[in-house]
Short mmCIF file of C-alpha atoms and ligand atoms in Angstrom, two decimals:
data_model
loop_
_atom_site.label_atom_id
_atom_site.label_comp_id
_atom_site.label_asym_id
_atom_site.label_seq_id
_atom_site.Cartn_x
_atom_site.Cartn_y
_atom_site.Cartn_z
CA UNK Q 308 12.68 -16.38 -31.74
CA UNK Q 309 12.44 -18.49 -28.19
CA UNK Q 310 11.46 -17.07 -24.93
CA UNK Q 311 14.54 -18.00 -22.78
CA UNK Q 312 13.93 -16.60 -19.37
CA UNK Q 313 11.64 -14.31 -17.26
CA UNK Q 314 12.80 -11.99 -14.47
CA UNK Q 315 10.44 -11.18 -11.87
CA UNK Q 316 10.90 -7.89 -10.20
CA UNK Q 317 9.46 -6.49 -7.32
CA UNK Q 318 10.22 -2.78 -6.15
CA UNK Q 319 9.15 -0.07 -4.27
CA UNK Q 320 10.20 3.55 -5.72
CA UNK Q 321 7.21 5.25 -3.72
CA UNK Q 322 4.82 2.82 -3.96
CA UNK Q 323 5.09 -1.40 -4.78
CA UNK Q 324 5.41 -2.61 -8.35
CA UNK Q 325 5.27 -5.95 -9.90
CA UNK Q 326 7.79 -5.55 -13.63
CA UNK Q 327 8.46 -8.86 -15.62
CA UNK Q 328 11.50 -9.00 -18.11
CA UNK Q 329 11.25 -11.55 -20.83
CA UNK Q 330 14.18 -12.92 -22.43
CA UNK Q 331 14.87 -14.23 -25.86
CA UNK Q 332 17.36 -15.87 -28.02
CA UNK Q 333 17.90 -13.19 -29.88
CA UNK Q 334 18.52 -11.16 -27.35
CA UNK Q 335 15.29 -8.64 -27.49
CA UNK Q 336 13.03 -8.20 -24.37
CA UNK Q 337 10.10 -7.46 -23.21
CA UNK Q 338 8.20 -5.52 -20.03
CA UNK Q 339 5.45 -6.12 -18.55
CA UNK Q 340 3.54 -4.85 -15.17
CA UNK Q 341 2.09 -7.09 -12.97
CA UNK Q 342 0.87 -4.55 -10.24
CA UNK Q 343 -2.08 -6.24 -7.96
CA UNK Q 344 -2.44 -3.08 -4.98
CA UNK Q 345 -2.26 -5.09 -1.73
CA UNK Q 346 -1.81 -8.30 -3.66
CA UNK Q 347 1.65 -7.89 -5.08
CA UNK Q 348 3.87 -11.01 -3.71
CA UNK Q 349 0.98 -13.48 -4.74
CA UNK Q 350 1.10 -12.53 -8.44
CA UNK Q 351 5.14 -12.76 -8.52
CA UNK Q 352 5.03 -16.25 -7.15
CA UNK Q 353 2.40 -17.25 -9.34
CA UNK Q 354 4.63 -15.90 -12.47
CA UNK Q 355 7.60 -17.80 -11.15
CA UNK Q 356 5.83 -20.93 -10.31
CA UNK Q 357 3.68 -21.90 -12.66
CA UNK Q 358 3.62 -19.20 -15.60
CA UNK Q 359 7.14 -18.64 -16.55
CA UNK Q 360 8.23 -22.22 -16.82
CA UNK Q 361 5.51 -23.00 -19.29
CA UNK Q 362 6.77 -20.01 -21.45
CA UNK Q 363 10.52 -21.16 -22.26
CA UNK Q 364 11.02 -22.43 -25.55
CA UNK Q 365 7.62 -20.62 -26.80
CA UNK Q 366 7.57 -18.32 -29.66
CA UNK Q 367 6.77 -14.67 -28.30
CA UNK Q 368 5.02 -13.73 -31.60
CA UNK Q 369 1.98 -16.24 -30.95
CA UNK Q 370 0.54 -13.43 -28.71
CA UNK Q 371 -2.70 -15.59 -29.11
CA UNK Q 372 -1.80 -18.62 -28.95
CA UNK Q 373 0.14 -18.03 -25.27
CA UNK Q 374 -2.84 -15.91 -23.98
CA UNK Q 375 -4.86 -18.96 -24.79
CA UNK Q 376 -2.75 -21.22 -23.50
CA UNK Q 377 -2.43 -18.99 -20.27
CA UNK Q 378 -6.36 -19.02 -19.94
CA UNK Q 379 -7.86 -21.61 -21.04
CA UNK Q 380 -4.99 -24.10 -20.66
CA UNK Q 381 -5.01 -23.99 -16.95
CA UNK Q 382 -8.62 -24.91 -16.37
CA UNK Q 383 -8.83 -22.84 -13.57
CA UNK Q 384 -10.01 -19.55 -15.26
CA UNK Q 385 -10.35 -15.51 -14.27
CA UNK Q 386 -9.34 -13.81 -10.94
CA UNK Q 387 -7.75 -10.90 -10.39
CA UNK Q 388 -4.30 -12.69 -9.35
CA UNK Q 389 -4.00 -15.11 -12.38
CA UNK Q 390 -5.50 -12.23 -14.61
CA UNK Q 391 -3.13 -10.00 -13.75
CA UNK Q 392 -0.18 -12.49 -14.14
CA UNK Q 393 -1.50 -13.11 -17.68
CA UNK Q 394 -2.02 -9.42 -18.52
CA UNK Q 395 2.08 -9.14 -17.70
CA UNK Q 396 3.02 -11.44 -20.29
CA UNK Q 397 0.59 -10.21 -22.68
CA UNK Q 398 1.99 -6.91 -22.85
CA UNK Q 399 5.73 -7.61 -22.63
CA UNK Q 400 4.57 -10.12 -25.58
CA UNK Q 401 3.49 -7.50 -27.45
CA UNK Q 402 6.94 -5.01 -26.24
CA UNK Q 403 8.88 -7.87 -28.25
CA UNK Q 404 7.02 -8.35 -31.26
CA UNK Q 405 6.93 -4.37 -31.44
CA UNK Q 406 10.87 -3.82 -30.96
CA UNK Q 407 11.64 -7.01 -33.34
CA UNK Q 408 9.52 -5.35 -36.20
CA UNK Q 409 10.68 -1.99 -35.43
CA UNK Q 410 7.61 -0.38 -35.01
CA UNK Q 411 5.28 1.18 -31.75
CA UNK Q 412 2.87 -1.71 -30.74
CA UNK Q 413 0.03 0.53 -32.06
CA UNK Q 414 1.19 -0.08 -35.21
CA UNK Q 415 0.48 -3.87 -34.94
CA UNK Q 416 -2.60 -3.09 -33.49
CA UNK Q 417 -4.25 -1.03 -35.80
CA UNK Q 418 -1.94 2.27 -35.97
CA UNK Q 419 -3.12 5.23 -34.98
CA UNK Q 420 -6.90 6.75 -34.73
CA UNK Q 421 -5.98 10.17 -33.05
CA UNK Q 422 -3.01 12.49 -32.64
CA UNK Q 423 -3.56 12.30 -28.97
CA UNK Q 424 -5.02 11.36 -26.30
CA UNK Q 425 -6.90 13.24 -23.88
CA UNK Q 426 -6.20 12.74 -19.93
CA UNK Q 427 -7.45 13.04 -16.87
CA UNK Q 428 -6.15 13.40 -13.64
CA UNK Q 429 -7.69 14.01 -9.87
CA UNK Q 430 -8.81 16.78 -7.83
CA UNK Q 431 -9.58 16.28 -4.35
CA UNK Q 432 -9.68 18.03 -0.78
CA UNK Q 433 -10.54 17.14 2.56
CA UNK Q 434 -13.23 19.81 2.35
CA UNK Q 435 -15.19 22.18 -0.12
CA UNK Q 436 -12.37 25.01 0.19
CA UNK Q 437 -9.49 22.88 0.00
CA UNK Q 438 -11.34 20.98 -2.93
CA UNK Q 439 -12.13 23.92 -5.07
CA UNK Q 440 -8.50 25.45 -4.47
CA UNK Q 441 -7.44 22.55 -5.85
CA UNK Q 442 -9.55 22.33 -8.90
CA UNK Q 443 -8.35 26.17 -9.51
CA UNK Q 444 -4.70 24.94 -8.91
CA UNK Q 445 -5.09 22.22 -11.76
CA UNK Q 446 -6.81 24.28 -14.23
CA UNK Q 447 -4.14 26.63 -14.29
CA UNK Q 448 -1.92 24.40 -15.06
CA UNK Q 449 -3.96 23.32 -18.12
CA UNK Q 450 -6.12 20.49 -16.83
CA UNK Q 451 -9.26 20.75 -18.49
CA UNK Q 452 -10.98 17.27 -17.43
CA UNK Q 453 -10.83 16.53 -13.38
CA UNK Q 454 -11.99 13.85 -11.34
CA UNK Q 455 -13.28 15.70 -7.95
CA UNK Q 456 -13.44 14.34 -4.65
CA UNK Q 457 -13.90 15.67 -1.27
CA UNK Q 458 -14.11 15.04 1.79
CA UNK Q 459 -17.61 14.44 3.21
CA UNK Q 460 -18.25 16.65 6.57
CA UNK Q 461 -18.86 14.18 9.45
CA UNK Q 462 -16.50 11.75 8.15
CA UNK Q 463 -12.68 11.31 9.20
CA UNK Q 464 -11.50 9.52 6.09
CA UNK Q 465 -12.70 9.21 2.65
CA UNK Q 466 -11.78 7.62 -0.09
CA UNK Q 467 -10.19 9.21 -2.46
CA UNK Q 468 -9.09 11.93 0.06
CA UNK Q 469 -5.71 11.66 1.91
CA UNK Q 470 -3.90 13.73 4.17
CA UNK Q 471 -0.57 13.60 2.27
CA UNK Q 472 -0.94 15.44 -1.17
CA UNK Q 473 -0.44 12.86 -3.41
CA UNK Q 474 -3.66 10.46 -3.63
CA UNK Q 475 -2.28 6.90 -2.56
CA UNK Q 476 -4.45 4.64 -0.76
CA UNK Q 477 -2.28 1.50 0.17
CA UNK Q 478 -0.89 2.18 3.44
CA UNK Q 479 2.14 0.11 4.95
CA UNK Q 480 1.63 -2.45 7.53
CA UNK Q 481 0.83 -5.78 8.22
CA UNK Q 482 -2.65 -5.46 8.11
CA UNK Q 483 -5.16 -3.18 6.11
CA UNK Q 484 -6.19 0.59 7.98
CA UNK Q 485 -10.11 0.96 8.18
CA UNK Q 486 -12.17 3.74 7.32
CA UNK Q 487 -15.61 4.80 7.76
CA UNK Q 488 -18.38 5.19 5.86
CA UNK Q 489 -22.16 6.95 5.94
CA UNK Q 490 -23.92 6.85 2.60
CA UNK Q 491 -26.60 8.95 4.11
CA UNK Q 492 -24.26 11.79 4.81
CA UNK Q 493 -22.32 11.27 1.50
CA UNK Q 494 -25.44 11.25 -0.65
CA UNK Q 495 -26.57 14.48 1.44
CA UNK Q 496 -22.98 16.25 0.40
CA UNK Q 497 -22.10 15.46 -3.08
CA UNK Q 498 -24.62 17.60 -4.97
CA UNK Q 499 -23.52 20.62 -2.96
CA UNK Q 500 -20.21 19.94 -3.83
CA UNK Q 501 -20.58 19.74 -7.40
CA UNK Q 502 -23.08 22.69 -7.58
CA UNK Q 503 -19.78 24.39 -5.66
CA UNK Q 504 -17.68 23.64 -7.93
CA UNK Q 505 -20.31 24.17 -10.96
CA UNK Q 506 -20.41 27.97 -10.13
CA UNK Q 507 -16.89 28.60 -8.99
CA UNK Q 508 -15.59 27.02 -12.60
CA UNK Q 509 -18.53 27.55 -14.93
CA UNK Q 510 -19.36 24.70 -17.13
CA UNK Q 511 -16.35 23.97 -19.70
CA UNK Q 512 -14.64 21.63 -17.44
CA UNK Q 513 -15.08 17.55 -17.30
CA UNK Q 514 -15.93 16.50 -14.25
CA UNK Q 515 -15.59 12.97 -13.18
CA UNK Q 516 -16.55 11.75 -10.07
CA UNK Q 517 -16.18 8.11 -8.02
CA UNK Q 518 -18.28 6.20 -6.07
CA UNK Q 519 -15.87 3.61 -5.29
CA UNK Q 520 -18.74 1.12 -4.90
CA UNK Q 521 -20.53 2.67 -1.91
CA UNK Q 522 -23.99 2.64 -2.33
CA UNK Q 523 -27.10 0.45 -2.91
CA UNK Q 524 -28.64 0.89 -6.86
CA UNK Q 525 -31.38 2.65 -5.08
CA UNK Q 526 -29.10 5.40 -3.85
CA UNK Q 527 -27.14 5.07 -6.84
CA UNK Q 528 -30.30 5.93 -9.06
CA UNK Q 529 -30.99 8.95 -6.46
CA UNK Q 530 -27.73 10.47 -6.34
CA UNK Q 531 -27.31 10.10 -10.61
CA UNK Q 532 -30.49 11.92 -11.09
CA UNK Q 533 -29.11 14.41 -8.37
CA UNK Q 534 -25.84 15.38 -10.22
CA UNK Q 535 -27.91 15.38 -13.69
CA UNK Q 536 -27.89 18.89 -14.23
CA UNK Q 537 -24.00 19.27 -13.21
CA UNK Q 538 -23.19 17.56 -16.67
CA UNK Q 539 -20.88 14.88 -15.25
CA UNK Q 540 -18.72 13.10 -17.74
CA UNK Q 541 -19.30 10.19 -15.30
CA UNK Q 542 -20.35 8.70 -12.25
CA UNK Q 543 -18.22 5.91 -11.35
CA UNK Q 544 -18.55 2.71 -10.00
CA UNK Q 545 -21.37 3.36 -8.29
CA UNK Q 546 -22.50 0.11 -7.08
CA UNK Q 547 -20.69 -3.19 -6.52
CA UNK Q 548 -20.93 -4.76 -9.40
CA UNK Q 549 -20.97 -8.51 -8.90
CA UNK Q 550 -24.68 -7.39 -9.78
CA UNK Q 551 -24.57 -6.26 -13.13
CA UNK Q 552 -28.20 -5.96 -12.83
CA UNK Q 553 -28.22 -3.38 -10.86
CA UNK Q 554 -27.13 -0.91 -13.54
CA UNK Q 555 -30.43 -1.38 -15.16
CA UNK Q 556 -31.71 -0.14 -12.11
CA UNK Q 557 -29.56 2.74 -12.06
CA UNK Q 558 -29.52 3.27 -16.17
CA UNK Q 559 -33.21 3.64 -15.51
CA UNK Q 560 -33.51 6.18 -13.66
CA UNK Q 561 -30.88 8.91 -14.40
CA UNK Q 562 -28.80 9.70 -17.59
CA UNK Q 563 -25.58 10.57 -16.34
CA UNK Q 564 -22.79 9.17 -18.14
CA UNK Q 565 -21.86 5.75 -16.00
CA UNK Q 566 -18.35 3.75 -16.04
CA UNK Q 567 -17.47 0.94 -14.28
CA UNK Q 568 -14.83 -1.98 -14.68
CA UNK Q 569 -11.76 -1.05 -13.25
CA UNK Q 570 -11.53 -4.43 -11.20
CA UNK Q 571 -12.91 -6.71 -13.89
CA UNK Q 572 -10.89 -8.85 -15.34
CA UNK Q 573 -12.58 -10.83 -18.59
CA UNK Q 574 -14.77 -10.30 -20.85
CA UNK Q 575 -17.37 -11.93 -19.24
CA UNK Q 576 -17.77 -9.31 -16.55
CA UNK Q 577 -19.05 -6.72 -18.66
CA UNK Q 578 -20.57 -8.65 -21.37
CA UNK Q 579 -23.79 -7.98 -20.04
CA UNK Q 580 -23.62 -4.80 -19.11
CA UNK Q 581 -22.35 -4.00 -23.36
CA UNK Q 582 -24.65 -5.66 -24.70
CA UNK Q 583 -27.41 -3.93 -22.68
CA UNK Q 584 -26.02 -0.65 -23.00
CA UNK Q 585 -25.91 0.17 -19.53
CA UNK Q 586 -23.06 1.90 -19.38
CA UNK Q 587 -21.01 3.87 -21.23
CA UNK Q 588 -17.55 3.96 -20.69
CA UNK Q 589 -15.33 0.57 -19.05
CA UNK Q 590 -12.72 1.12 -17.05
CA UNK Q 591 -10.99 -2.25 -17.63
CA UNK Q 592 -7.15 -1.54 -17.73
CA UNK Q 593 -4.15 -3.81 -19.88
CA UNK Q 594 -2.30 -5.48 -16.51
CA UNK Q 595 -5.59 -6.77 -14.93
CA UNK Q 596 -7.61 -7.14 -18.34
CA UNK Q 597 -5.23 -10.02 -18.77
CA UNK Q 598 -3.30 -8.17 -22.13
CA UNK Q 599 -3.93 -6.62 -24.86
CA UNK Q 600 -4.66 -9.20 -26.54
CA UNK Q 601 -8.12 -10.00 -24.51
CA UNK Q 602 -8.66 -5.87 -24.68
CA UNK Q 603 -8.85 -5.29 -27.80
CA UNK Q 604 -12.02 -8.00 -28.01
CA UNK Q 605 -13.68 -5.88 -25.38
CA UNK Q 606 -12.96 -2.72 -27.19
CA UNK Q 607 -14.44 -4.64 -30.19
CA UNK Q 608 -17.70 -5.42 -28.43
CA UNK Q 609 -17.92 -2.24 -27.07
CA UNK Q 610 -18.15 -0.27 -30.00
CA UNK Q 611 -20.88 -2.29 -31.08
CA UNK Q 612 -22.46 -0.25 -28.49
CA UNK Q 613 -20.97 3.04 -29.07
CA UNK Q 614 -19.62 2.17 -25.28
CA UNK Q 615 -15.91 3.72 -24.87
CA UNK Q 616 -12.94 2.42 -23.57
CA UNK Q 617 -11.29 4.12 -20.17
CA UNK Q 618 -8.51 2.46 -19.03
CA UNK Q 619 -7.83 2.48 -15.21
CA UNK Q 620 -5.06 4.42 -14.83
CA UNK Q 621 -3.89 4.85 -11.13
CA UNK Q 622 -0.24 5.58 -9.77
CA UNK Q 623 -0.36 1.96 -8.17
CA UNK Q 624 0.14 0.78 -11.82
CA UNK Q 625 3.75 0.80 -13.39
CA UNK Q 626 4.58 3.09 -16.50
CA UNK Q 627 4.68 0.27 -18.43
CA UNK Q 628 0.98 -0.62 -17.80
CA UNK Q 629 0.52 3.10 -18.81
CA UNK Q 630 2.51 2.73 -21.63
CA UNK Q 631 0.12 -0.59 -23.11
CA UNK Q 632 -2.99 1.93 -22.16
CA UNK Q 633 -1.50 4.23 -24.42
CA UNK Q 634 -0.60 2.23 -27.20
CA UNK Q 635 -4.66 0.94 -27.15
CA UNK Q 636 -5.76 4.20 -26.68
CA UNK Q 637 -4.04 5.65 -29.21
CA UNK Q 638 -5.39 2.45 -31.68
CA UNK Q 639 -9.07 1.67 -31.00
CA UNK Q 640 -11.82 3.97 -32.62
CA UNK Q 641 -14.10 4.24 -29.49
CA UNK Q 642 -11.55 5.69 -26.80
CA UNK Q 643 -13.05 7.79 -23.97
CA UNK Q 644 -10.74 9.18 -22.08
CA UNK Q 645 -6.81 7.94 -20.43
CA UNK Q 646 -6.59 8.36 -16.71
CA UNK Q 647 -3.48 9.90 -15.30
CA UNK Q 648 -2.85 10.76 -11.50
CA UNK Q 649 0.78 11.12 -11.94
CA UNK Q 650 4.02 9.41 -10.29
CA UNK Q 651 6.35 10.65 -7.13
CA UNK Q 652 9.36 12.10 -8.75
CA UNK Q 653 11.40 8.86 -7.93
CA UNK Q 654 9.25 6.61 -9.78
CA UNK Q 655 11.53 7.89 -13.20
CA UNK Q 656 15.20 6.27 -11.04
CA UNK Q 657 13.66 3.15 -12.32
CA UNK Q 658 10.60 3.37 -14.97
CA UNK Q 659 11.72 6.05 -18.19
CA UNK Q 660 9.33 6.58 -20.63
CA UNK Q 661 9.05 7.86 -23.85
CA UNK Q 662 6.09 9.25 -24.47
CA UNK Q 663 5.11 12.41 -23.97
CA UNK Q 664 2.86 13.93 -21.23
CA UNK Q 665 1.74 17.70 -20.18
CA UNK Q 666 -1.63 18.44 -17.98
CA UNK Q 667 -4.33 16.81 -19.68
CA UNK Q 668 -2.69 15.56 -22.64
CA UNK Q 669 -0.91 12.58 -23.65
CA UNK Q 670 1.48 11.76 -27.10
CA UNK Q 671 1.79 8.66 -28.48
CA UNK Q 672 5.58 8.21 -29.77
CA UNK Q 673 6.98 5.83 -31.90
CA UNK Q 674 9.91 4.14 -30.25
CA UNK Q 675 9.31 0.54 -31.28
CA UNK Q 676 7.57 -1.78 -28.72
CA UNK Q 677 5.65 -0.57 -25.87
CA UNK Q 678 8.39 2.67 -25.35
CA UNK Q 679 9.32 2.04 -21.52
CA UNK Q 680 12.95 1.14 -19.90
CA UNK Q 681 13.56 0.11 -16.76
CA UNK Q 682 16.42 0.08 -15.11
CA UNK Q 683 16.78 -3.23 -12.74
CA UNK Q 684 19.94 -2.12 -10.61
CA UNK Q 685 18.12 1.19 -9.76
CA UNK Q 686 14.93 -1.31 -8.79
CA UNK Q 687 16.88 -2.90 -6.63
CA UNK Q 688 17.65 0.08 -4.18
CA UNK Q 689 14.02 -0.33 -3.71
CA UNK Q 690 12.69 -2.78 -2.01
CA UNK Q 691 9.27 -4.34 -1.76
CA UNK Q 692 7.23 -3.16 1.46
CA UNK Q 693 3.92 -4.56 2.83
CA UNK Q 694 0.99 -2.16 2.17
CA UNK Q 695 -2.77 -2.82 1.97
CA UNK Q 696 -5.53 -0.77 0.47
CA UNK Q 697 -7.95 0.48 3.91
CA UNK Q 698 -10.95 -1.87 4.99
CA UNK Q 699 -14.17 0.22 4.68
CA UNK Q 700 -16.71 -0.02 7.58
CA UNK Q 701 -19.87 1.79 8.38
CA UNK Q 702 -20.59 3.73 11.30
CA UNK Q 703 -21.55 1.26 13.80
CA UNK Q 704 -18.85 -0.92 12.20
CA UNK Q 705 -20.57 -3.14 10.27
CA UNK Q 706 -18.32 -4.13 7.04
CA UNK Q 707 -18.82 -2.22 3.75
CA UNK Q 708 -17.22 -1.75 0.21
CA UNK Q 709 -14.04 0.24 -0.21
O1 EZ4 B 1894 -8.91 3.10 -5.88
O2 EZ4 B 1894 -6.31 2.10 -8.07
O3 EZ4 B 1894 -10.51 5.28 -10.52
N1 EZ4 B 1894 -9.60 5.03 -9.80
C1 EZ4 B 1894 -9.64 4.37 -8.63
C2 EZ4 B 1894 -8.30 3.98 -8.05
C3 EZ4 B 1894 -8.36 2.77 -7.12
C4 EZ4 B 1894 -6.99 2.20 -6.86
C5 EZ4 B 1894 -7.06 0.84 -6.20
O4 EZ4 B 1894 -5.84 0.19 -6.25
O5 EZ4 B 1894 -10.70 4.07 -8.15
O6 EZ4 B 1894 -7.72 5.07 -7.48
CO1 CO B 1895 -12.16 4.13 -9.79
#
């Protein structure tokens, strides 16, 4: 079999997505979703440029052999952009080996270690109320693990917390929103919130929280050790971490659960933090892991660890990202837990999936490949628009992480 062809496709149905079709001979293709938030147009020309040409003529079953040639072939190695780009062609790699055999990609990957696969999604409010109504609101309707967010009093915006209902932090434009930020106020809030929340709901439910990066390792330490006795199932992303040292710091100090990793992109940028054990869950997902092919290493070093696998799961990645998570997640021994925020309604004119998913829950099936269609003329009734995720700056406007 010879890869003839690769459509790029960019669309909009609620939100920007990056979908690459691969063609073959033999007439069997492949998806893949190479979503970069705010970065979109600059991994599509980089497919059509300089990826897709070198893939005509290749053999999509040397999975390994391409992601090789993708990464270490080009000399100029990692990034989020070229990561991403790789990660695409991984996984619709992987869509075509699965529908040529006949068989779910898990099956190539190890079959199946679990009947399914826990979720979860997010809670959030622009205040305590609002916050806890919502936690009630997803409970009901069988949630049983929640990442909680709230707004923090004395700021406008926070992450994680938008006015419209659905959480969706790229805004349209030609240039990124700001936001403001006071970790003083935030680290002054957030054990009241989750103390809120503790005695409202009692103490079955998961609660996950986010950090988004915000504060120092210092404050990260403080503000673990202050949410100890909430029983977090994690703290994420607490610090920047360019600094993998930090954790230490931070691992230290408190013992809640910690993940990190949804922007890394190799390997190499939680190697250190594995093999110190100072975390324990990575939030690395398939598109901007670069594959499945690279994950599945990580995974492998992880459980060395007994550190567990988390894939990023946000609504500004396609289904078919999703749909690799799932396959991985339904195949690697030390899985953690599959985020899922949900899609707007329209998102299923262009993306249908197979697999199936109810509150807090999600079921492998076994339609050969990866298990995702999408339908190209429906893409094209939606059309790429300019959004950035907001610029974060602190009170007297001095820049900070978002
Ligand atoms: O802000 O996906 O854990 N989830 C997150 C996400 C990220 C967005 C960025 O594109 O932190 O919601
Ligand atoms: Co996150």
């Amino acid at each position: 079999m010879k890869i003839i062809d690769v459509d790029v496709i960019v669309c909009s149905p609620g939100r920007n997505f990056v979908t690459i079709k691969v063609r073959t001979d033999e007439g069997i293709f492949g998806l893949g979703d190479a979503t970069l938030n705010g970065r979109e147009l600059a991994v599509a020309e980089y497919l059509r440029q300089y990826i897709i040409p070198c893939l005509i003529g290749k053999d999509p079953f040397d999975t390994e052999d391409i992601w090789q040639y993708l990464y270490r072939g080009v000399y100029w190695r990692k990034g989020p952009v070229n990561m991403t780009a790789i990660g695409a062609v991984d996984m619709a790699l992987w869509d075509i080996k699965g529908k040529a055999l006949g068989v779910p990609v898990y099956n190539l990957l190890g079959g199946r270690s679990r009947a399914y696969l826990d979720t979860y999604t997010h809670a959030q409010g622009t205040d305590l109320t609002s916050t806890l109504e919502e936690i009630g609101r997803l409970q009901d309707l069988g949630y049983s693990a929640l990442r909680v967010q709230c707004g923090v009093p004395g700021l406008d915006k926070v992450y994680g917390v938008s006015s419209h209902d659905k959480y969706e932090p790229a805004r349209e434009g030609e240039r990124p929103v700001e936001e403001v930020w006071d970790s003083h106020k935030y680290i002054q809030f957030i054990p009241k919130l989750f103390e809120a929340v503790r005695l409202e709901f009692g103490i079955e439910l998961r609660l996950l929280h986010d950090v988004h990066h915000r504060l120092t390792p210092n404050e990260a330490a403080l503000v673990g050790k202050r949410l100890e006795h909430f029983d977090l199932f994690w703290l994420e992303d607490t610090t920047p971490a360019e600094n993998q040292d930090a954790l230490r710091l931070i691992r230290n100090s408190t013992s809640v659960p910690l993940a990190i990793g949804e922007i890394f992109n190799t390997v190499y940028d939680c190697q250190s933090l594995i093999i110190n054990q100072l975390v324990d869950y990575i939030r690395m997902t398939i598109a901007h892991g670069g594959g499945i092919t690279p994950m599945m290493k990580v995974a492998s070093l992880a459980s060395l660890y007994q550190i567990k696998m988390a894939c990023h799961g946000p609504s500004d990645l396609s289904p078919i990202n999703l749909a690799a998570c799932i396959h991985f997640d339904t195949t690697i021994n030390n899985f953690g837990i599959q985020e899922y925020m949900g899609y707007p309604a329209m998102i299923s004119d262009v993306f249908q999936i197979s697999h199936n998913i109810t509150p807090g829950r999600i079921e492998p099936s076994d339609t050969p490949g990866l298990g995702v269609e999408v339908d190209l003329d429906a893409a094209r009734k939606y059309p790429y628009k300019k959004s950035f995720l907001p610029v974060n700056r602190l009170v007297d406007r001095t820049l900070h992480n978002w």
